[in-house]
XYZ file of C-alpha atoms in Angstrom:
758
model
C -114.954 327.008 148.072
C -116.260 323.656 149.281
C -116.504 322.108 145.818
C -113.140 323.595 144.850
C -111.471 322.048 147.886
C -112.876 318.629 146.973
C -111.647 318.960 143.393
C -108.174 320.006 144.515
C -107.980 317.102 146.933
C -108.906 314.723 144.098
C -106.225 316.250 141.882
C -103.606 315.799 144.606
C -104.589 312.139 144.861
C -104.288 311.727 141.087
C -100.807 313.229 141.256
C -99.565 310.157 143.134
C -100.060 308.108 139.967
C -97.949 310.617 138.053
C -95.329 310.436 140.805
C -94.926 306.696 140.236
C -94.214 307.352 136.532
C -91.634 310.026 137.323
C -89.898 307.922 139.981
C -89.659 304.980 137.584
C -88.189 307.230 134.891
C -85.657 308.655 137.343
C -84.501 305.154 138.305
C -84.128 304.116 134.670
C -82.126 307.197 133.764
C -79.912 306.743 136.828
C -79.078 303.336 135.410
C -78.355 304.872 131.982
C -76.109 307.452 133.641
C -74.205 304.733 135.521
C -73.844 302.768 132.280
C -72.392 305.796 130.474
C -69.941 306.352 133.316
C -68.788 302.731 132.967
C -68.560 303.174 129.203
C -66.347 306.216 129.714
C -64.037 304.253 132.034
C -63.847 301.363 129.564
C -63.019 303.738 126.700
C -60.226 305.349 128.727
C -58.795 301.904 129.548
C -58.883 300.902 125.878
C -57.359 304.194 124.725
C -54.514 303.682 127.212
C -53.459 300.412 125.544
C -49.828 300.811 124.426
C -50.361 299.192 121.011
C -52.886 301.803 119.872
C -51.837 304.785 117.773
C -52.657 308.400 118.589
C -55.126 308.423 115.689
C -56.996 305.444 117.159
C -56.975 307.021 120.626
C -58.520 310.159 119.169
C -61.258 308.050 117.563
C -61.998 306.447 120.952
C -62.326 309.766 122.798
C -66.122 309.814 122.188
C -66.571 313.607 122.130
C -70.359 313.209 122.258
C -70.196 311.434 125.644
C -69.804 314.515 127.943
C -72.741 316.403 126.312
C -74.912 313.300 126.688
C -73.967 313.020 130.359
C -74.727 316.710 130.850
C -78.129 316.242 129.171
C -78.931 313.365 131.534
C -77.858 315.447 134.535
C -80.238 318.193 133.397
C -82.950 315.574 132.864
C -82.421 314.308 136.416
C -83.031 317.831 137.724
C -86.245 318.061 135.689
C -87.403 314.693 137.020
C -86.568 315.725 140.599
C -88.609 318.899 140.157
C -91.544 316.929 138.726
C -91.293 314.371 141.540
C -91.310 317.149 144.156
C -94.393 318.629 142.524
C -96.324 315.355 142.345
C -95.291 314.205 145.835
C -96.780 317.215 147.616
C -99.881 316.764 149.731
C -100.804 320.429 149.280
C -101.484 322.926 146.532
C -98.737 325.518 147.056
C -99.059 329.188 146.132
C -95.954 331.356 146.072
C -96.362 335.011 147.064
C -93.755 337.395 145.711
C -93.263 341.087 145.244
C -90.940 343.959 146.007
C -90.614 345.345 149.498
C -93.327 347.670 150.802
C -96.119 346.465 148.488
C -98.052 344.707 151.276
C -96.897 341.159 150.550
C -96.401 340.286 154.216
C -99.745 341.873 155.080
C -101.393 339.673 152.463
C -99.741 336.602 153.956
C -101.068 337.542 157.381
C -104.609 337.820 155.988
C -104.349 334.382 154.358
C -102.651 332.564 157.248
C -103.991 334.381 160.315
C -100.435 334.982 161.568
C -99.247 338.267 163.057
C -96.259 340.591 162.875
C -94.377 338.239 165.201
C -94.297 335.468 162.591
C -94.595 337.514 159.359
C -93.009 340.911 159.981
C -94.345 343.951 158.144
C -93.012 347.478 157.879
C -93.390 350.668 155.914
C -89.720 351.529 155.559
C -86.830 349.150 154.905
C -87.384 345.572 153.757
C -88.414 343.412 156.691
C -88.716 339.741 155.686
C -85.286 338.101 155.443
C -86.025 334.372 155.136
C -88.186 332.317 152.819
C -91.079 330.777 154.743
C -93.462 327.974 153.849
C -96.816 328.249 155.628
C -99.277 325.341 155.780
C -102.786 325.047 157.124
C -103.068 322.564 159.985
C -105.620 321.467 162.547
C -102.850 320.244 164.837
C -100.257 322.037 166.995
C -99.020 325.359 165.658
C -95.253 325.545 165.366
C -92.284 326.679 163.277
C -89.549 324.361 162.016
C -86.304 326.181 161.172
C -83.760 324.625 158.807
C -80.260 326.062 159.329
C -77.254 326.472 157.097
C -74.110 324.534 157.814
C -70.774 326.411 157.566
C -70.188 325.260 153.975
C -73.636 326.164 152.639
C -73.550 329.491 154.478
C -70.300 330.432 152.791
C -71.216 329.180 149.291
C -74.852 330.354 149.222
C -74.667 333.563 151.294
C -71.117 334.973 151.493
C -69.552 333.993 148.175
C -72.290 335.582 145.993
C -71.517 338.933 147.641
C -67.830 338.537 146.795
C -68.690 337.696 143.193
C -71.082 340.612 142.707
C -68.792 343.133 144.388
C -65.876 341.832 142.325
C -63.605 340.681 145.158
C -60.843 338.397 143.811
C -61.025 335.609 146.438
C -63.449 334.023 148.894
C -63.119 332.710 152.474
C -62.954 328.906 152.739
C -63.938 328.681 156.421
C -65.798 330.632 159.095
C -62.476 331.542 160.669
C -61.275 333.041 157.396
C -64.559 334.936 157.055
C -64.232 336.243 160.615
C -60.778 337.697 159.911
C -61.311 338.706 156.261
C -60.120 342.243 155.511
C -62.775 344.021 153.487
C -62.057 347.410 151.829
C -63.710 350.534 153.101
C -66.635 351.795 150.992
C -65.690 354.613 148.597
C -67.933 357.615 148.063
C -67.127 357.691 144.358
C -68.041 354.043 143.766
C -71.322 352.799 142.266
C -74.098 352.672 144.817
C -74.944 348.975 144.385
C -71.474 347.513 145.165
C -71.157 349.940 148.072
C -74.469 348.793 149.560
C -73.466 345.147 149.114
C -70.100 345.785 150.756
C -71.803 347.497 153.717
C -74.139 344.549 154.138
C -71.268 342.043 153.881
C -69.332 343.854 156.594
C -72.456 343.804 158.796
C -72.754 340.061 158.292
C -69.119 339.614 159.287
C -69.429 341.783 162.403
C -72.573 339.939 163.494
C -71.052 336.464 163.064
C -70.953 336.074 166.839
C -74.777 336.167 166.939
C -75.495 333.287 164.546
C -72.304 331.196 164.332
C -73.607 328.681 166.890
C -76.719 328.111 164.749
C -74.720 327.092 161.652
C -75.268 323.411 162.362
C -77.076 322.274 159.214
C -79.851 320.863 161.395
C -83.425 321.763 162.328
C -85.093 323.347 165.350
C -88.744 323.551 166.396
C -89.925 326.847 167.888
C -93.162 328.255 169.223
C -94.573 330.853 166.849
C -94.001 333.733 169.270
C -90.232 332.960 169.224
C -89.919 333.210 165.463
C -89.400 336.880 164.556
C -85.595 337.221 165.136
C -85.013 334.283 162.771
C -87.057 335.637 159.845
C -86.801 339.459 160.089
C -84.109 342.013 159.417
C -83.028 344.158 162.430
C -85.263 347.075 163.288
C -84.067 350.661 162.810
C -83.472 350.885 166.529
C -81.290 347.757 166.512
C -79.297 348.986 163.522
C -78.692 352.374 165.186
C -77.137 350.581 168.151
C -74.176 349.578 165.957
C -73.114 347.293 163.120
C -72.638 344.408 165.541
C -76.344 344.052 166.276
C -77.536 340.412 166.311
C -78.594 338.887 162.958
C -79.702 335.312 163.718
C -81.732 335.155 160.467
C -78.460 334.786 158.526
C -78.097 331.182 159.760
C -81.572 330.178 158.533
C -82.038 328.538 155.118
C -85.830 328.465 155.343
C -88.680 327.943 157.800
C -91.865 325.890 157.753
C -94.827 327.294 159.699
C -97.833 325.132 160.615
C -100.875 327.133 161.680
C -104.658 327.235 161.318
C -105.785 329.436 158.413
C -108.909 331.542 159.059
C -110.495 330.626 155.703
C -112.765 327.615 155.231
C -111.912 324.584 153.101
C -108.161 325.194 152.772
C -107.001 321.864 154.205
C -104.779 321.229 151.165
C -103.304 324.745 150.914
C -99.704 325.844 151.396
C -98.229 329.344 151.010
C -94.570 329.949 150.091
C -93.436 333.369 151.315
C -90.708 334.854 149.110
C -88.783 337.870 150.418
C -89.246 340.943 148.268
C -87.774 340.801 144.787
C -85.788 343.837 143.761
C -84.014 344.185 147.102
C -80.408 345.309 146.943
C -78.890 341.962 147.836
C -76.415 339.722 146.031
C -78.316 337.348 143.733
C -81.382 337.675 145.999
C -83.857 337.134 143.177
C -82.286 333.917 141.891
C -81.751 332.672 145.432
C -85.385 333.144 146.375
C -86.935 331.730 143.196
C -84.490 328.826 142.800
C -86.769 326.446 144.686
C -90.012 327.510 143.031
C -89.916 324.810 140.384
C -89.946 322.221 143.172
C -92.265 323.969 145.601
C -95.110 325.947 144.038
C -98.010 325.442 141.652
C -98.750 329.120 141.108
C -97.069 332.430 141.990
C -98.936 335.602 142.958
C -96.859 338.694 142.228
C -98.045 341.612 144.382
C -98.022 345.235 143.185
C -99.265 348.359 144.981
C -100.091 351.723 143.366
C -98.030 353.837 145.776
C -95.702 356.691 144.958
C -92.508 355.444 143.331
C -93.947 351.999 142.522
C -97.307 352.748 140.907
C -96.083 351.640 137.479
C -94.606 348.533 135.839
C -90.853 349.063 136.138
C -87.703 347.252 135.095
C -87.479 345.505 138.484
C -90.981 344.106 137.942
C -90.103 342.971 134.420
C -86.952 341.313 135.752
C -88.892 339.481 138.460
C -91.520 338.326 135.933
C -88.745 337.123 133.644
C -87.252 335.053 136.459
C -90.644 333.539 137.215
C -91.064 332.788 133.510
C -87.833 330.754 133.637
C -89.183 328.789 136.579
C -92.394 328.060 134.613
C -90.409 325.565 132.573
C -92.599 323.268 130.471
C -95.914 324.903 131.454
C -97.220 326.265 128.161
C -99.473 329.082 129.355
C -97.491 331.652 131.319
C -100.681 332.970 132.899
C -101.436 329.540 134.393
C -98.309 329.802 136.534
C -98.249 333.517 137.460
C -101.030 335.920 138.476
C -100.711 339.603 139.338
C -102.376 341.161 142.379
C -102.960 344.865 142.968
C -103.085 345.679 146.677
C -105.510 348.586 146.980
C -105.971 349.085 150.706
C -106.190 352.859 151.041
C -108.127 355.644 149.292
C -104.836 356.765 147.770
C -104.318 353.261 146.390
C -107.784 353.313 144.793
C -107.153 356.649 143.149
C -103.796 355.529 141.745
C -104.914 352.019 140.765
C -106.366 352.896 137.293
C -103.017 354.253 136.126
C -101.213 351.124 137.321
C -103.845 348.866 135.748
C -103.470 350.606 132.417
C -99.682 350.450 132.597
C -99.815 346.714 133.295
C -102.274 346.233 130.425
C -99.863 347.971 128.033
C -96.550 346.625 129.343
C -97.536 343.102 130.405
C -100.735 342.069 128.624
C -100.104 343.541 125.184
C -102.806 346.178 125.479
C -105.598 343.728 126.352
C -106.887 343.002 129.855
C -106.006 339.482 130.970
C -104.459 338.537 127.637
C -101.556 336.650 129.211
C -101.788 337.276 132.938
C -104.808 337.467 135.224
C -104.818 340.697 137.261
C -106.800 340.690 140.529
C -107.394 343.404 143.130
C -108.012 343.241 146.850
C -107.278 344.953 150.151
C -104.439 342.872 151.599
C -105.328 344.022 155.129
C -108.873 342.621 154.953
C -108.966 338.800 155.413
C -112.556 338.585 154.173
C -111.747 340.557 151.037
C -108.647 338.439 150.450
C -110.722 335.276 150.746
C -113.517 336.474 148.435
C -111.527 338.450 145.843
C -108.259 336.476 145.675
C -108.135 333.134 147.424
C -111.521 331.728 146.348
C -111.346 332.666 142.636
C -107.682 331.702 142.434
C -108.212 328.232 143.933
C -111.229 327.691 141.705
C -109.084 328.511 138.675
C -106.315 326.238 139.929
C -108.775 323.358 140.137
C -109.141 323.731 136.349
C -105.577 324.578 135.350
C -103.575 322.365 137.706
C -104.079 319.104 135.739
C -103.264 320.978 132.519
C -99.989 322.252 133.995
C -99.181 318.770 135.312
C -99.751 317.359 131.812
C -97.464 320.038 130.378
C -94.718 319.095 132.811
C -95.032 315.372 132.055
C -95.017 316.068 128.315
C -91.974 318.280 128.698
C -90.032 315.720 130.705
C -90.908 313.063 128.116
C -89.519 315.311 125.374
C -86.413 315.818 127.465
C -86.151 312.034 127.846
C -86.418 311.593 124.081
C -83.722 314.207 123.498
C -81.440 312.556 126.062
C -82.081 309.142 124.483
C -81.154 310.530 121.083
C -77.888 311.841 122.499
C -77.100 308.479 124.090
C -77.818 306.643 120.833
C -75.428 309.019 119.082
C -72.768 308.133 121.675
C -73.272 304.400 121.098
C -73.118 304.808 117.323
C -69.972 306.896 117.647
C -68.307 304.391 119.961
C -69.208 301.389 117.811
C -67.859 303.092 114.729
C -64.679 303.934 116.622
C -64.354 300.295 117.745
C -64.677 299.060 114.169
C -62.027 301.482 112.966
C -59.791 300.757 115.947
C -59.959 297.038 115.296
C -59.028 297.525 111.663
C -55.838 299.295 112.787
C -54.982 296.895 115.614
C -53.852 293.303 115.411
C -55.749 291.362 112.750
C -58.193 288.640 113.902
C -57.377 284.997 113.324
C -57.509 283.862 109.723
C -59.641 280.891 110.672
C -62.581 283.027 111.890
C -64.431 282.492 108.598
C -63.872 278.746 108.846
C -65.149 278.758 112.410
C -68.302 280.597 111.332
C -68.981 278.020 108.633
C -68.422 275.172 111.092
C -70.769 276.857 113.584
C -73.466 277.110 110.925
C -73.096 273.455 109.914
C -73.121 272.235 113.517
C -76.250 274.218 114.339
C -77.979 272.886 111.217
C -77.188 269.265 112.116
C -78.393 269.529 115.715
C -81.532 271.427 114.717
C -82.396 268.724 112.160
C -82.201 266.109 114.898
C -84.550 268.119 117.116
C -86.909 268.696 114.180
C -87.052 264.952 113.475
C -87.940 264.341 117.117
C -90.795 266.849 116.904
C -92.073 265.408 113.611
C -92.243 261.948 115.127
C -94.142 263.343 118.059
C -96.490 265.473 115.899
C -97.516 262.740 113.496
C -97.664 259.806 115.888
C -100.860 257.757 115.730
C -100.974 257.245 119.474
C -102.494 259.844 121.760
C -100.020 262.006 123.672
C -100.461 260.633 127.217
C -99.626 263.980 128.848
C -102.166 265.825 126.712
C -104.796 263.139 127.324
C -104.134 263.319 131.065
C -104.586 267.117 131.027
C -107.901 266.899 129.136
C -109.230 264.092 131.332
C -108.287 265.979 134.494
C -110.133 269.072 133.285
C -113.178 266.909 132.426
C -113.208 265.260 135.868
C -113.020 268.602 137.636
C -115.851 269.950 135.483
C -118.078 266.932 136.229
C -117.387 267.326 139.937
C -118.466 270.961 139.639
C -121.659 269.899 137.832
C -122.657 267.190 140.313
C -122.232 269.520 143.283
C -125.267 271.636 142.538
C -123.815 273.218 139.371
C -121.017 274.698 141.409
C -123.127 275.828 144.355
C -121.418 273.246 146.586
C -123.081 271.503 149.493
C -122.359 270.263 152.980
C -119.239 268.064 152.957
C -119.424 267.779 149.167
C -122.688 265.831 149.268
C -124.277 265.865 145.751
C -127.792 265.382 147.122
C -127.437 268.231 149.577
C -126.013 270.413 146.795
C -128.915 269.507 144.498
C -131.456 270.372 147.223
C -129.761 273.709 147.883
C -129.784 274.606 144.178
C -133.464 273.682 143.805
C -134.430 275.711 146.866
C -132.682 278.799 145.542
C -134.073 278.244 142.025
C -137.617 278.101 143.373
C -137.126 281.399 145.194
C -135.876 283.051 141.979
C -138.802 281.733 139.915
C -141.316 282.950 142.508
C -139.818 286.412 142.405
C -139.711 286.548 138.584
C -142.945 284.568 138.080
C -141.118 282.676 135.353
C -138.351 280.144 134.816
C -137.033 281.736 131.601
C -134.595 284.141 133.185
C -133.201 281.492 135.503
C -132.667 279.064 132.610
C -130.811 281.717 130.588
C -128.577 282.728 133.493
C -127.698 279.150 134.419
C -126.927 278.091 130.850
C -124.669 281.111 130.435
C -122.912 280.237 133.693
C -122.488 276.568 132.728
C -121.107 277.500 129.308
C -118.563 279.904 130.782
C -117.544 277.424 133.468
C -117.119 274.631 130.896
C -114.733 276.763 128.866
C -112.922 277.843 132.025
C -112.359 274.270 133.209
C -111.055 273.039 129.884
C -108.785 276.070 129.572
C -106.782 274.499 132.396
C -105.018 272.436 129.753
C -102.968 275.632 129.333
C -100.707 274.255 132.058
C -99.853 271.401 129.703
C -99.303 273.840 126.830
C -96.995 275.982 128.969
C -94.919 272.908 129.751
C -94.642 272.034 126.052
C -93.474 275.536 125.077
C -91.019 275.589 127.990
C -89.768 272.140 126.853
C -89.035 273.522 123.384
C -87.260 276.592 124.789
C -85.142 274.387 127.034
C -84.215 272.097 124.127
C -83.254 274.970 121.819
C -81.315 276.845 124.522
C -79.342 273.719 125.410
C -78.624 273.128 121.720
C -77.402 276.692 121.212
C -75.350 276.677 124.413
C -73.342 273.679 123.122
C -72.097 275.810 120.209
C -71.704 279.301 121.706
C -68.849 278.933 124.173
C -69.442 280.958 127.330
C -72.027 283.280 125.791
C -75.058 281.471 127.235
C -73.335 280.009 130.286
C -75.672 279.727 133.290
C -78.592 281.026 131.197
C -80.998 278.092 130.897
C -84.377 277.834 129.211
C -86.170 281.057 128.265
C -83.471 283.197 129.891
C -80.891 281.907 127.437
C -83.035 282.753 124.408
C -83.769 286.246 125.723
C -80.049 286.771 126.343
C -79.220 285.652 122.796
C -81.808 288.051 121.327
C -80.264 290.831 123.391
C -76.758 289.954 122.210
C -77.923 290.018 118.580
C -79.581 293.408 119.128
C -76.565 294.923 120.907
C -73.857 293.511 118.608
C -71.319 295.959 117.217
C -72.750 295.187 113.768
C -76.539 294.685 113.472
C -77.809 291.091 113.348
C -81.536 291.636 112.599
C -82.275 288.215 111.090
C -80.689 286.388 114.015
C -82.649 288.547 116.458
C -85.864 287.925 114.479
C -85.334 284.162 114.580
C -84.809 284.049 118.332
C -87.544 286.565 119.119
C -89.998 284.608 116.974
C -89.392 281.539 119.086
C -89.829 283.588 122.267
C -93.119 284.973 120.958
C -94.548 281.474 120.544
C -97.829 281.112 122.392
C -99.778 277.873 122.769
C -103.065 278.066 124.645
C -106.599 276.695 124.744
C -108.260 279.985 123.902
C -106.465 280.540 120.570
C -105.633 276.982 119.401
C -108.485 274.785 120.652
C -111.464 276.849 121.759
C -112.544 277.579 118.142
C -112.634 273.815 117.542
C -115.012 273.141 120.458
C -117.067 276.295 119.986
C -119.909 274.355 118.349
C -120.245 272.061 121.375
C -120.432 275.020 123.755
C -123.032 276.718 121.563
C -125.429 273.954 122.629
C -125.515 275.662 126.006
C -127.014 278.866 124.604
C -130.323 279.761 126.346
C -132.264 279.744 123.065
C -132.192 277.525 120.007
C -133.674 278.215 116.565
C -137.077 276.724 115.670
C -136.382 274.419 112.696
C -139.586 275.587 110.935
C -139.692 279.304 111.620
C -136.024 280.010 112.286
C -137.073 282.083 115.301
C -135.368 281.675 118.700
C -137.283 279.581 121.195
C -136.774 278.746 124.862
C -135.416 275.271 125.599
C -137.610 274.441 128.591
C -140.530 275.833 130.562
C -141.381 274.419 134.017
C -144.028 275.146 136.606
C -143.105 277.239 139.592
C -142.998 274.473 142.201
C -140.479 272.197 143.922
C -141.137 269.617 141.218
C -140.527 272.199 138.523
C -137.225 273.239 140.140
C -136.188 269.569 140.257
C -137.063 269.088 136.579
C -135.104 272.199 135.681
C -132.061 270.921 137.592
C -132.180 267.611 135.729
C -132.477 269.400 132.386
C -129.514 271.677 133.085
C -127.225 268.946 134.407
C -128.066 266.705 131.457
C -127.272 269.435 128.933
C -124.087 270.316 130.817
C -122.953 266.683 130.951
C -123.554 266.323 127.218
C -121.593 269.487 126.427
C -118.742 268.428 128.715
C -118.550 264.996 127.085
C -118.630 266.380 123.533
C -116.015 268.987 124.395
C -113.752 266.308 125.891
C -114.096 264.190 122.750
C -113.389 267.171 120.488
C -110.264 268.075 122.431
C -108.933 264.533 122.405
C -109.304 264.463 118.631
C -107.014 267.524 118.465
C -104.066 265.965 120.304
C -101.702 266.595 117.395
C -102.427 270.345 117.278
C -99.947 271.381 120.035
C -97.197 269.298 118.493
C -97.730 270.721 115.006
C -97.630 274.270 116.386
C -94.289 273.575 118.082
C -92.947 271.915 114.931
C -93.995 274.858 112.760
C -92.322 277.347 115.127
C -89.056 275.383 115.188
C -89.024 274.969 111.396
C -89.393 278.737 111.001
C -86.569 279.316 113.500
C -84.355 276.832 111.645
C -85.031 278.444 108.263
C -84.281 281.973 109.499
C -81.140 280.950 111.390
C -79.589 278.654 108.778
C -81.078 279.186 105.320
C -82.453 282.729 105.031
C -80.780 285.203 102.658
C -79.064 287.082 105.513
C -78.382 284.120 107.820
C -74.703 283.720 106.908
C -74.071 287.471 107.039
C -75.589 287.729 110.530
C -73.578 284.775 111.841
C -70.370 286.435 110.608
C -71.305 289.714 112.273
C -72.278 287.927 115.453
C -68.977 286.030 115.480
C -66.945 289.204 115.000
C -68.768 290.873 117.880
C -68.529 287.946 120.322
C -65.584 285.839 119.119
C -63.924 285.875 122.534
C -67.068 284.452 124.150
C -67.855 282.010 121.319
C -64.324 280.603 121.254
C -62.735 281.428 124.628
C -58.950 281.684 124.593
C -58.561 281.208 120.840
C -57.833 284.854 120.050
C -55.894 285.840 123.182
C -52.595 286.249 121.390
C -53.970 287.526 118.106
C -55.853 290.601 119.374
C -53.808 292.139 122.134
C -56.515 294.599 123.096
C -59.377 292.113 123.075
C -60.191 292.308 126.796
C -60.454 296.072 126.636
C -62.467 295.938 123.423
C -64.786 293.448 125.118
C -65.200 295.763 128.119
C -66.271 298.629 125.850
C -68.641 296.356 123.916
C -70.140 295.087 127.151
C -70.643 298.632 128.408
C -72.327 299.554 125.108
C -74.689 296.606 125.388
C -75.549 297.498 128.972
C -76.305 301.105 128.043
C -78.344 299.981 125.022
C -80.451 297.608 127.091
C -81.015 300.155 129.856
C -81.790 302.883 127.328
C -84.525 300.774 125.765
C -86.206 300.614 129.169
C -85.687 304.332 129.823
C -87.115 305.376 126.468
C -90.081 302.976 126.602
């Protein structure tokens, strides 16, 4: 199991990366949920406006909103379950089975615990509380988590009332203490009678566990644990219905102990009380947390009289576990069956049970859907060799597959939720359009204002374009560009003179040269040649030359930012409050978002703004191809002009003099390449300006003169007229503030949804 333990530990580490994805998705969808809640409030405020008709109010009811919110709530639960799974530091195996099949005995063999911590018995069910057992090298202890009064009533008492059919439920412990329950009737069905008897016992024993209903935790030594996890013994029950039942206050217990098996440092066992017990909603209660807590469930069967077959209780339990499986595609990856064959009688009856399981569970073929294992639950060595080892080895293979299934399933759930939200937004926007058409008409001068907006933008953009043209086609060198190139050249020459970047004491070029030559001589003596050193150094010089001149990107970034600032300021002068306090790039991104989220689509406007935002100006793409030829001179080999074959550029003797000659050769070639590159870059001073001019011309054409430009400006104006012309339409559209609130909520949800569905 050594290799298996290592593989499982690696898988648990990899899960942390998945956890980050799930947590990020949960945060995004929380934001979508909050946005939908705000949208619902805004719709209710708008629908309450007195000037709206009942027909308009009905259109604004957004019937698809509650189903979308319910889908997101379900998605949140799926994400919480996935997060719980990926956050665990252990591989958790759930152990389930009906009473008296040896489940508790199996848990003892795995964990090394005794009857005090994991009670066993041959008669009535014994284990009353779900336990989580983890291997530890530290102190052994039990941590009990208790119900509070409210959770005790809702999770323990009320399900009994519902299943028995009682018409009301107690709202407090005092009401439960004094509740008058009917006497059991001999003629009644056996199940409700048994539940009623148990409920009365819980009521009569309230004195024994009421003080523990604190909702807190308590740490116990392991030898103190039994009363809190086990049902009363026969002797205690015979003493009267008021026997103590402290286990009723316990929600669950965590046990830390040292397992007797090797290499189980990352193993946890979740003990589930026997399925099929005659208790209100016991099955659903005990498997409810499995989706969050376990990676695999072992369902224990035993070929004893009365249970040596696959019955309806077993099928019901397997069906419940199949629900918990969720997005895991292969049912057999999540559930395995175990036959406990500890006695000669078990061995003799086992073939019949195996065959029944093959027919009823595996479709007549061994292991077709579920793996069936056998072991003696009383024998720790047999449990380790026949169950634990093979099962963990299989988990090391199937666990990442199941994790992938769960991530894929949650992504599909995200896509479905996103589709529902988009349907809500489409429904609301359609309702807004129809509501506006039935409410007060917009100002008659809106069309005139749109035309004036278009003309004003065209005039100001032409002025900015003229400024860029003058700059792009000027005969004089751009002083800022020249400064950037010269600065890069100076820094490169400094690098070259200091021992080709090797440095030197206090920046002394002579000391740097001596250090380089000393190291070069050592390399040549090791390689018995100078060829490799020449190649390596020329490669390094070529890369460093390109790297130094790429520092002109700082200048390019400033030029692009300058253009964004100019355009944003220009647009802000004509868009009222829409771009207020949104300077530079932020203003353009906001405008693109407004175009995307408008009540009517504005694709051409969004394309124009996004195109300007996508503008990139950098050395690598604009200028490096133009100086590539100069840098090629620094290749280690050149072509022989006669033969066309590559030839080395220099060969020197392996001596201090040879190292010095090599240094001079390299620095000379580097200086030449640096100078030629500088000259080539200075000749390209107009390139940045022409790129900016081209980008602005394209923006201007799309915004003002494209086929859909006027249509998009009209749509944009209708969607944001109150922001574009503040105060102008106050008296003409009485519901404008409430319309604007709904539109704003739609835009917020749209923007958040794009992040959630990414």
